[in-house]
Coordinates of C-alpha atoms (C1' of nucleotides) in Angstrom, one line a residue:
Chain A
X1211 CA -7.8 -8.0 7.3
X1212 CA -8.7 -8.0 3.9
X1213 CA -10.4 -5.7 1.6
X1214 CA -10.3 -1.9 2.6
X1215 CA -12.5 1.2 2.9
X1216 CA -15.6 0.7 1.5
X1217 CA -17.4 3.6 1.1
X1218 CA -20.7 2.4 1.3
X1219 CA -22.8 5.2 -0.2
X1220 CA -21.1 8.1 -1.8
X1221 CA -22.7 11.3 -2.8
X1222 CA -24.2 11.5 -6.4
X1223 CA -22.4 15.0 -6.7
X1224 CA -19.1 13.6 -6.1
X1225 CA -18.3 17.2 -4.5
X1226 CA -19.0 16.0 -0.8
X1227 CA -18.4 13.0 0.2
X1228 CA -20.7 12.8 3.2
X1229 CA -20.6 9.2 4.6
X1230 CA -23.4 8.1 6.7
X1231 CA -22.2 5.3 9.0
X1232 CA -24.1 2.1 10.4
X1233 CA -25.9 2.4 13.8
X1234 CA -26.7 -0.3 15.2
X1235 CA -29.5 -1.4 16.9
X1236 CA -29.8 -2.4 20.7
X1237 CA -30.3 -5.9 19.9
X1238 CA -27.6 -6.4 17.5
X1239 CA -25.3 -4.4 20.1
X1240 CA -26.5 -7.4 22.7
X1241 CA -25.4 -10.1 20.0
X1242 CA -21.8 -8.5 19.8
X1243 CA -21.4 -7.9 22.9
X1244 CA -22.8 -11.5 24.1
X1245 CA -20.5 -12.7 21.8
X1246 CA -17.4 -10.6 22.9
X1247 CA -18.1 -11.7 26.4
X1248 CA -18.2 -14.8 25.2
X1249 CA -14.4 -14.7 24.6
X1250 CA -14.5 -14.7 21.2
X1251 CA -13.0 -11.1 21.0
X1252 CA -11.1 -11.4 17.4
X1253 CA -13.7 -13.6 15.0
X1254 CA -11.9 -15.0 12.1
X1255 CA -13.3 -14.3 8.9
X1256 CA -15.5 -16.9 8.9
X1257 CA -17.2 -16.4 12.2
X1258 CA -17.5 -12.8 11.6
X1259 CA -19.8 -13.7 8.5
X1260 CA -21.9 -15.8 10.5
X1261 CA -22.1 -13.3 13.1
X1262 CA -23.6 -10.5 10.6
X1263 CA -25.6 -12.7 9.3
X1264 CA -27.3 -13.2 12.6
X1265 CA -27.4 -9.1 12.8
X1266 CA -29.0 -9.2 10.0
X1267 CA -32.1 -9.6 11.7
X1268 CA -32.0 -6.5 13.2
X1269 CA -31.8 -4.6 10.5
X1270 CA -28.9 -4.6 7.5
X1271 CA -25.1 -5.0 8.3
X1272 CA -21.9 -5.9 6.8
X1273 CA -19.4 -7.9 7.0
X1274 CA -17.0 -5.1 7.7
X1275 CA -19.3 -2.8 10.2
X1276 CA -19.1 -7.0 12.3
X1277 CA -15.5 -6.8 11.5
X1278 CA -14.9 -2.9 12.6
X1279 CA -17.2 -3.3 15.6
X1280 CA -14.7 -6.1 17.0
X1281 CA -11.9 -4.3 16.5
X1282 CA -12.9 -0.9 18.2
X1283 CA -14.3 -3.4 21.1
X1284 CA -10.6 -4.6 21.8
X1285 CA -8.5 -1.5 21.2
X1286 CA -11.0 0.7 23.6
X1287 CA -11.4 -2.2 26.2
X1288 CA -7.3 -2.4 25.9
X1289 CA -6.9 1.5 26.3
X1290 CA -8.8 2.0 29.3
X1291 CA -7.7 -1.0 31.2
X1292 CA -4.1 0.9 30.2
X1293 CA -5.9 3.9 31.8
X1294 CA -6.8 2.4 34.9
X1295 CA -3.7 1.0 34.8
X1296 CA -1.6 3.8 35.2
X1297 CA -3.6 6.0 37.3
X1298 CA -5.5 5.4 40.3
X1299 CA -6.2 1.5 40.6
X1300 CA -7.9 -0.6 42.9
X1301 CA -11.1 0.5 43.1
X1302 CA -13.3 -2.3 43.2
X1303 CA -16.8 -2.9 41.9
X1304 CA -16.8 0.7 40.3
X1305 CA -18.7 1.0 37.4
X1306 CA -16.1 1.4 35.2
X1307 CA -17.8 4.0 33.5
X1308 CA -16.8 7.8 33.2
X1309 CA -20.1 9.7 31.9
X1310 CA -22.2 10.3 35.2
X1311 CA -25.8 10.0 35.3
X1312 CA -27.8 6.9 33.9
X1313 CA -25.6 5.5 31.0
X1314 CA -27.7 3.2 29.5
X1315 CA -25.0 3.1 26.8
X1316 CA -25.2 1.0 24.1
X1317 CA -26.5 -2.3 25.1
X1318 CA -29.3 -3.2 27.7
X1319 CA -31.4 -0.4 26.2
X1320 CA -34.4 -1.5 25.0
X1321 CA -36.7 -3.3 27.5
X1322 CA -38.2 -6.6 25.8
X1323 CA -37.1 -9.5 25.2
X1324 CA -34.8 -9.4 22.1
X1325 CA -34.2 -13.1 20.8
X1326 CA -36.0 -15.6 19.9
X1327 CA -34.7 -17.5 23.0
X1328 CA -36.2 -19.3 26.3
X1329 CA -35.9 -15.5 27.6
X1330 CA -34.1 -17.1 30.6
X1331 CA -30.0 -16.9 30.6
X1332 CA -29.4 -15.2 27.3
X1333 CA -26.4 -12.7 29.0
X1334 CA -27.6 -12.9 32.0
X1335 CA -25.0 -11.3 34.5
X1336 CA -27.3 -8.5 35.2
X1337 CA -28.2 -10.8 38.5
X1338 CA -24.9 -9.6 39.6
X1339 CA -24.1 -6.1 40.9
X1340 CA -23.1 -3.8 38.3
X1341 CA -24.7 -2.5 35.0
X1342 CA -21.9 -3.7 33.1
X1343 CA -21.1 -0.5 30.9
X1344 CA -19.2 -2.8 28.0
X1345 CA -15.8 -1.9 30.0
X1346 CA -14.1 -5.2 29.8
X1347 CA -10.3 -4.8 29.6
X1348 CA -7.3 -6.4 28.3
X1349 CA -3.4 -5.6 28.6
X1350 CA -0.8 -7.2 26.1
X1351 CA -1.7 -8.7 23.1
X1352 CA -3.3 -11.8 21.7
X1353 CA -2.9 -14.1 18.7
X1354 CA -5.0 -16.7 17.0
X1355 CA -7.4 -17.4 19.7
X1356 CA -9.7 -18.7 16.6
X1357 CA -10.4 -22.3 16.1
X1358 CA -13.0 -21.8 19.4
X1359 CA -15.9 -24.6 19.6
X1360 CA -14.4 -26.9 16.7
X1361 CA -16.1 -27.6 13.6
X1362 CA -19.2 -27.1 14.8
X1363 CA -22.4 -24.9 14.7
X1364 CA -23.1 -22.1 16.7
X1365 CA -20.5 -21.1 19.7
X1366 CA -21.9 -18.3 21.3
X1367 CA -24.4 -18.5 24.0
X1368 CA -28.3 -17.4 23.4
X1369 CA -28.4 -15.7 19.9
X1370 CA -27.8 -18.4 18.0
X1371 CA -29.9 -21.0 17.5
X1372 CA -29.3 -24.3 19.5
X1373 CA -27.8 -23.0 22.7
X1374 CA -26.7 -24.3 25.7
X1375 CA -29.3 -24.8 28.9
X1376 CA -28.7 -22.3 30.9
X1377 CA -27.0 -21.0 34.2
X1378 CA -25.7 -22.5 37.3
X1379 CA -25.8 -20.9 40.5
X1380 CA -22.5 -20.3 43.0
X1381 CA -21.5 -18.1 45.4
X1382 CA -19.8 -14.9 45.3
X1383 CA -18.9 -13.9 48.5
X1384 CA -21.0 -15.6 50.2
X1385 CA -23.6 -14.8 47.9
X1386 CA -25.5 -16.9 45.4
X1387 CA -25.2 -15.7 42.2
X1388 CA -26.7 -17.1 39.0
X1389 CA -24.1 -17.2 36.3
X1390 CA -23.9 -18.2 32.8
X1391 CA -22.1 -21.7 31.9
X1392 CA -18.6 -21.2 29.7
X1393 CA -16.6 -18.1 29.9
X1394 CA -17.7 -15.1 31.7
X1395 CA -15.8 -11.8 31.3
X1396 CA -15.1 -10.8 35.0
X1397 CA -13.9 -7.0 34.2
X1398 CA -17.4 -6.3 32.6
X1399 CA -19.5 -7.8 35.2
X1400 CA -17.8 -6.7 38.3
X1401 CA -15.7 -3.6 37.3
X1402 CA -12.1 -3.5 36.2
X1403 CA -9.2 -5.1 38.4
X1404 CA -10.7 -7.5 39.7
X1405 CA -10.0 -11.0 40.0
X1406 CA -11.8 -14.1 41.2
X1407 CA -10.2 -16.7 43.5
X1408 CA -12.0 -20.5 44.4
X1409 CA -12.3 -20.7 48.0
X1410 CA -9.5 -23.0 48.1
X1411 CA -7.5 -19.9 47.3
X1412 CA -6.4 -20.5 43.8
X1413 CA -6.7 -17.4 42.0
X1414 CA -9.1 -18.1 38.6
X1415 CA -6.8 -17.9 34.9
X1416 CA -8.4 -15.2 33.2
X1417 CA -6.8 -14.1 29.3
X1418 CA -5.8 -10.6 28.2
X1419 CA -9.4 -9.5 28.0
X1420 CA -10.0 -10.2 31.3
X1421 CA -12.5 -13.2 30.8
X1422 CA -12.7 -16.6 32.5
X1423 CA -10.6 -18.9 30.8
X1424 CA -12.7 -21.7 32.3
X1425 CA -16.3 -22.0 33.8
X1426 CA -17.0 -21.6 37.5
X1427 CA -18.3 -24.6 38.9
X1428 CA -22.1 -25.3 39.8
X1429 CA -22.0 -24.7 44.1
X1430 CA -19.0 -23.9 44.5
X1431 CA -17.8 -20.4 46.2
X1432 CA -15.4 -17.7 44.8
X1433 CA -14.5 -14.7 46.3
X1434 CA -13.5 -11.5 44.1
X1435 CA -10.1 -9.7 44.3
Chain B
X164 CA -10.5 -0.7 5.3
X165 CA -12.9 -3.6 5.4
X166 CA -13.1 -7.0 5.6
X167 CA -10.4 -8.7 7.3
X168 CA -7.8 -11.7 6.9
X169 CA -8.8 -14.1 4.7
X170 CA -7.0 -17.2 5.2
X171 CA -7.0 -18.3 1.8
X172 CA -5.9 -21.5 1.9
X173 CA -6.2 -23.7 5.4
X174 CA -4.8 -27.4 5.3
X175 CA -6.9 -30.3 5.4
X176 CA -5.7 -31.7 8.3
X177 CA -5.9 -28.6 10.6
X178 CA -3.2 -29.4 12.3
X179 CA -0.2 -27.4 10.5
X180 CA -2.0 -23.8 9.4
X181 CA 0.7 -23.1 7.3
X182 CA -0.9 -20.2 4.5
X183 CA 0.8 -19.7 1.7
X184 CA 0.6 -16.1 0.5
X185 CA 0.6 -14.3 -2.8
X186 CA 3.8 -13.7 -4.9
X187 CA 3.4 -11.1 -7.7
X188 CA 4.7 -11.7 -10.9
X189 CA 7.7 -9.2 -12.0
X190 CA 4.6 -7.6 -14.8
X191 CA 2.6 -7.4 -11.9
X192 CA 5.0 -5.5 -9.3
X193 CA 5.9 -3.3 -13.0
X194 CA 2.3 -2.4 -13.2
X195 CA 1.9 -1.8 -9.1
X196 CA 5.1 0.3 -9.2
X197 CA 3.9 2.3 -12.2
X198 CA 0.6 3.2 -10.5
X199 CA 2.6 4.0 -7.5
X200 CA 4.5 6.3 -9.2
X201 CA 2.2 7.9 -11.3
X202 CA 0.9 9.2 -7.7
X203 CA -2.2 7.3 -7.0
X204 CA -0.9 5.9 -3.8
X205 CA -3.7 5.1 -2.0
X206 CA -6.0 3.8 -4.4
X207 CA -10.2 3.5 -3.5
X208 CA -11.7 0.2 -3.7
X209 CA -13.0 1.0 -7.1
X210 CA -9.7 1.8 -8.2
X211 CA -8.3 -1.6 -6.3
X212 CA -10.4 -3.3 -8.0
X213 CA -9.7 -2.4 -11.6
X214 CA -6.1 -2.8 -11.2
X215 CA -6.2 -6.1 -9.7
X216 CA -8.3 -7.0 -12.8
X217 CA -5.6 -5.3 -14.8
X218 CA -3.2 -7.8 -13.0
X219 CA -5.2 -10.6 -13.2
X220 CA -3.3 -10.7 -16.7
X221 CA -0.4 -12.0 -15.7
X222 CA -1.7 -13.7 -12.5
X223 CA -4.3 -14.6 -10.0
X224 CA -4.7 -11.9 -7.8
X225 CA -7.1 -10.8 -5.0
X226 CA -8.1 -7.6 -4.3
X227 CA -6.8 -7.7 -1.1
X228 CA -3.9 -8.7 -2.4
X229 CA -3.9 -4.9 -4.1
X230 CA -4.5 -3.3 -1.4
X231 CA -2.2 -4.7 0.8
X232 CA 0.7 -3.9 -1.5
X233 CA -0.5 -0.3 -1.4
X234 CA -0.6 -0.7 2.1
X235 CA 2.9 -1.9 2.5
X236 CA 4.2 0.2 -0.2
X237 CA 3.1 3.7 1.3
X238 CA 3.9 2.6 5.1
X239 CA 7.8 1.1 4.2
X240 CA 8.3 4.5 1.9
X241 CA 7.2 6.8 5.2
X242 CA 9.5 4.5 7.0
X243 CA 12.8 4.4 4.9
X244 CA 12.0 8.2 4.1
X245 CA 11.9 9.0 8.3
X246 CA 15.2 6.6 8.8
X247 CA 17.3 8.8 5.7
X248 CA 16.0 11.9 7.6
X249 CA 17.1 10.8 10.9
X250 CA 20.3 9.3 10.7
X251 CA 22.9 10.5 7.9
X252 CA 21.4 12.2 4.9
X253 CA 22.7 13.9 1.3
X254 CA 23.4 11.0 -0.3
X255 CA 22.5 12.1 -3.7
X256 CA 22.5 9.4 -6.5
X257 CA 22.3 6.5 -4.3
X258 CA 20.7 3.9 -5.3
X259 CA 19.1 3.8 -2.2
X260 CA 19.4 -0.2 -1.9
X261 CA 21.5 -1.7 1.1
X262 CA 22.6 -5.3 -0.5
X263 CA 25.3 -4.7 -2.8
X264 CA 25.6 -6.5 -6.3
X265 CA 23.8 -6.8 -9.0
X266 CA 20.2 -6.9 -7.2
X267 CA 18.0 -7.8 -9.6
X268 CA 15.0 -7.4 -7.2
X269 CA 11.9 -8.3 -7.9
X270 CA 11.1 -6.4 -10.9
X271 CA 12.8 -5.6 -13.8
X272 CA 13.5 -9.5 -14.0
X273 CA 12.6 -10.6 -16.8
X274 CA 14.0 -9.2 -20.5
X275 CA 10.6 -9.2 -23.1
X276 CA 8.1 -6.6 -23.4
X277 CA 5.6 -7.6 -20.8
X278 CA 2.7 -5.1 -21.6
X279 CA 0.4 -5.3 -25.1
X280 CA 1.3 -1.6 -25.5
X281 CA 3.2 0.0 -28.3
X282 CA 6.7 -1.1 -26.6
X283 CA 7.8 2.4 -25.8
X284 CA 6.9 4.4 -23.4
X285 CA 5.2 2.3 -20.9
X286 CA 6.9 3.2 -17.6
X287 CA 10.1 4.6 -19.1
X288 CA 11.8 6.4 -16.3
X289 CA 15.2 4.3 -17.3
X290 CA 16.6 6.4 -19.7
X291 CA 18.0 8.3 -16.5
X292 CA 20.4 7.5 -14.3
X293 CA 20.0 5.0 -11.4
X294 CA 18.0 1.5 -12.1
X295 CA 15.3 2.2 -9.7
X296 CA 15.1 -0.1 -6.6
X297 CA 11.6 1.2 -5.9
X298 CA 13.0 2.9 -3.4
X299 CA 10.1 6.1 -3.5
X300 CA 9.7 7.6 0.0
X301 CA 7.8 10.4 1.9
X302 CA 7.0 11.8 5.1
X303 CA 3.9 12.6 7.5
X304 CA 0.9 11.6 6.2
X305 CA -1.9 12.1 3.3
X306 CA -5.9 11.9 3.5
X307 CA -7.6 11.4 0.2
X308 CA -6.0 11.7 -3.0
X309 CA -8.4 9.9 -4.4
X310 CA -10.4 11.6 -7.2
X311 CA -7.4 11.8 -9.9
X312 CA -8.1 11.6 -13.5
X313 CA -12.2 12.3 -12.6
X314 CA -14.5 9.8 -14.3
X315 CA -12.5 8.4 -16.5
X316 CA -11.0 5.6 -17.6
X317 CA -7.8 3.9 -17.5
X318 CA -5.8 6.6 -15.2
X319 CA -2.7 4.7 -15.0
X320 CA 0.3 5.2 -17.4
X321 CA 0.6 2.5 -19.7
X322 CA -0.5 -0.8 -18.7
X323 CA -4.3 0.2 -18.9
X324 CA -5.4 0.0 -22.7
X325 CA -5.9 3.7 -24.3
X326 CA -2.9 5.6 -22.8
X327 CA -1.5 9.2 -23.0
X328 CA 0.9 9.1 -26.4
X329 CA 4.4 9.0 -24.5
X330 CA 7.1 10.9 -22.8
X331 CA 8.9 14.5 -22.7
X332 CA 12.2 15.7 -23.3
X333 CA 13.7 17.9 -20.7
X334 CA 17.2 19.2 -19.7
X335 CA 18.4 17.6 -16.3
X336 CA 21.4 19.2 -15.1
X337 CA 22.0 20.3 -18.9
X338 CA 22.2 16.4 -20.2
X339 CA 19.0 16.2 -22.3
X340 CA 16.6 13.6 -21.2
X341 CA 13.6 11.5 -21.9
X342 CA 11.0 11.6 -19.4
X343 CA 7.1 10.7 -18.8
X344 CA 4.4 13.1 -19.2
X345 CA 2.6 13.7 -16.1
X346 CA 3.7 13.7 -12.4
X347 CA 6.7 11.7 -11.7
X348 CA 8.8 10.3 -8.6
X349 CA 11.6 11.8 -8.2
X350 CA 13.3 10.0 -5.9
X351 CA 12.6 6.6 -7.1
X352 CA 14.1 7.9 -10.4
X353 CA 17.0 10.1 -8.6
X354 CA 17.2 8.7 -5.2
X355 CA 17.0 9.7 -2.0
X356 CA 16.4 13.2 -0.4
X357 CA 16.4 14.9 -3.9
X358 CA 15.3 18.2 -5.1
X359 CA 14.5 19.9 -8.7
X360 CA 14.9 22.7 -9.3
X361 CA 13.4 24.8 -12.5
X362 CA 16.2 27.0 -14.2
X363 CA 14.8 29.7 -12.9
X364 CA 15.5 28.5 -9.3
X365 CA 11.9 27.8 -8.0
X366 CA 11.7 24.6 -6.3
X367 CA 9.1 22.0 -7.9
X368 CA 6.6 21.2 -5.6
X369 CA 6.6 17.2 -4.4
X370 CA 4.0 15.7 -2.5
X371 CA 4.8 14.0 0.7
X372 CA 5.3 10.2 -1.5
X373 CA 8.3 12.7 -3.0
X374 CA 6.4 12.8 -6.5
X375 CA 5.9 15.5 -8.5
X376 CA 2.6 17.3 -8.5
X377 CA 2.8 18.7 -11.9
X378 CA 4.8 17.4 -14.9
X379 CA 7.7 18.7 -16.2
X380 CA 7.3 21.0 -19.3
X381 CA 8.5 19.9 -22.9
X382 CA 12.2 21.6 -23.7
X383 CA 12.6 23.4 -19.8
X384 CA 15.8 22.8 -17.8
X385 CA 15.6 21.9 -14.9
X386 CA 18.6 21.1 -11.7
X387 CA 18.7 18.2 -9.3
X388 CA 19.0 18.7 -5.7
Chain C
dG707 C1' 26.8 -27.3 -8.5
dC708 C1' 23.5 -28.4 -4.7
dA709 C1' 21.0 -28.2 -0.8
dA710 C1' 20.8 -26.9 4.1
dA711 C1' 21.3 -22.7 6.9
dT712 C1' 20.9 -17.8 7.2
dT713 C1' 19.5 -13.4 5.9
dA714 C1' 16.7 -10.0 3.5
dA715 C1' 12.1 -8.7 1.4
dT716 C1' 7.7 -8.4 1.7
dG717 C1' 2.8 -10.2 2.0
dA718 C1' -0.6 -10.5 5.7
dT719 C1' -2.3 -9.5 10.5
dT720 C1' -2.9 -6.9 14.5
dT721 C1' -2.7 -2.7 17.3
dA722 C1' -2.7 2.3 17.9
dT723 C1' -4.2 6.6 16.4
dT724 C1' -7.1 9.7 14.1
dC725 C1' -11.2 11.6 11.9
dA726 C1' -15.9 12.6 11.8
dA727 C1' -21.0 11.2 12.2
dG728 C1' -24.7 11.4 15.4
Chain D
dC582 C1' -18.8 12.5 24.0
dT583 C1' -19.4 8.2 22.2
dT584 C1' -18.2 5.3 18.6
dG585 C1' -18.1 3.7 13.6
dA586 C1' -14.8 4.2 10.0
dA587 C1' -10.2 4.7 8.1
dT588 C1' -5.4 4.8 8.2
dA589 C1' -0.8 4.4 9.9
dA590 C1' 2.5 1.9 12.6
dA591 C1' 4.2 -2.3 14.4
dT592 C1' 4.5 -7.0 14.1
dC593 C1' 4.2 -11.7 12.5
dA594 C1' 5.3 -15.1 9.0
dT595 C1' 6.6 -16.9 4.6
dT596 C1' 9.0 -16.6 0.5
dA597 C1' 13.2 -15.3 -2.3
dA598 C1' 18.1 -14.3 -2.1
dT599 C1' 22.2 -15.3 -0.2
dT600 C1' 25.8 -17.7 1.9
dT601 C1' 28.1 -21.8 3.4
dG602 C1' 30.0 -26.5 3.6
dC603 C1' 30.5 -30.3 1.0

DNA sequence: GCAAATTAATGATTTATTCAAG
DNA sequence: CTTGAATAAATCATTAATTTGC
């Protein structure tokens, strides 16, 4: 990291400090969470200044809220994988989630269209089974996975500017599923423990955070865990 | 904190990463250490930011670079204090440094008068005893410090510009001695796991960095350990 | 003396934990 | 109860000390 603390407003009287924090809006939790899903789970600085400005908006963020947001995204994600981990396991397709009823937590609240985008294959998944709750998990640890998508412009799928087509369709069990091109993180769109395998048997690489190191293939068929 | 790392310097050809990283000047880790000591040991950004302009005298300096050195600081002192307490303790007058010789370390290098103050009485402390390693250590943990001095101005001992006239006499262990007005650390002056007492056998309060909440009094006696 | 090799210090990054706003 | 913010602990990586062989 860099700076520190940044006590963004602090009271006039000095007596209380009384911090408010930054909320953020439904669409920018879509950006982050597009992104994070993305596999780009630890921006570097750069990225993460890019990223905010594209919050930006949605309403006023900083650099640090990106930077926090990231952070909290990997350690939680990390700890409950742990979780799972070490108590009952195996239970496929579960939501993932804890809370009961409804959850529409955090993302996927709102109901429009959020970007400025083809409105087609922005995060798509939802064609798939679960209401991913944000519950994609990791174990170990991870360095430097920075230096994603080269030089270039924008690396993450819809809420950038000049994106990528779209999806490609393959089958899941049989099933034909639409699915976005590039990295998908398997844990958040079909529940924790799971893993993917190519109908010739080979089991899919997937990194610490449980995403697709490499994108299924147009027609072909996969089957999960 | 905030941001986050800042690669300040990437090579050209992007194939060997290799950052370089700040190394403070000897008047620079004199100033740090003096802050330290004078019990602001977790500085807020606005603080970090006036003392990195303060050592922007002597160097370039970022203020990450500030509060990293905090960081480090506070976190190796909890450390080194936790090991003493754990594994063989009592060792009063001990340097505290493991490497044996001469061990010039990092400050107290040079021989001029680095700061443009009035030559005595900057961050005395030497008239007694051990040559202080910067060895200052602590225990559990501390939330908010912040908010010494008030308002003000220049908090810190001497090398701000306007500082408090000078230092104290006291009797330590009946030999009289010079000291500095204003809370001091005592074990980065007398070592390890070390104790004053007043002569009248109450024990002066320390804060968990082992410095001195309240300064000594002008003429008292006091008893170490 | 000196430079390569080794070790010790310490700046920078990441992860884990904790606190508190909403 | 969730989660943004802050901090501490652990770790990585580079730089300075030092040791060693010539």
């Amino acid at each position: 990291m860099d700076e520190q603390r940044n006590s963004p407003n602090r009271s006039s009287t000095a007596a209380e400090p009384v911090r408010s924090r930054w909320t953020p809006k439904p669409e920018q939790i879509l950006i982050l969470e597009s992104i994070f899903n993305s596999g780009m789970v630890n921006p570097p600085k750069e990225e993460t200044v890019r990223i905010r400005k594209l919050l930006e908006r949605f309403g006023s963020v900083g650099d640090a809220n990106v930077f926090y947001w990231f952070q909290n995204r990997r350690s939680r994600s990390r700890r409950r994988q742990r979780q799972l981990q070490t108590s009952g396991g195996a239970v496929l397709y579960e939501p993932a989630s804890s809370s009961s009823s409804s959850t529409s937590s955090s993302n996927s609240s709102g109901g429009g269209s959020f970007f400025p985008c083809s409105s087609s294959a922005s995060s798509s998944f939802s064609s798939l089974v679960v209401q991913h709750d944000g519950g994609g998990d990791d174990l170990f640890s991870i360095s430097r996975q920075m230096g994603f998508m080269g030089g270039g412009q924008n690396p993450y799928g819809c809420p950038s500017l000049d994106h990528q087509p779209g999806t490609i369709t393959v089958f899941i069990n049989g099933i034909p599923s639409e699915v976005p091109r590039g990295p998908i993180d398997l844990r958040a769109t079909f529940g924790q423990n799971v893993m993917l395998l190519h109908s010739s048997g080979e089991l899919l690489p997937i990194n610490e955070y449980g995403i697709l190191l490499q994108s299924l293939q147009m027609g072909e068929s996969y089957f999960l865990s």
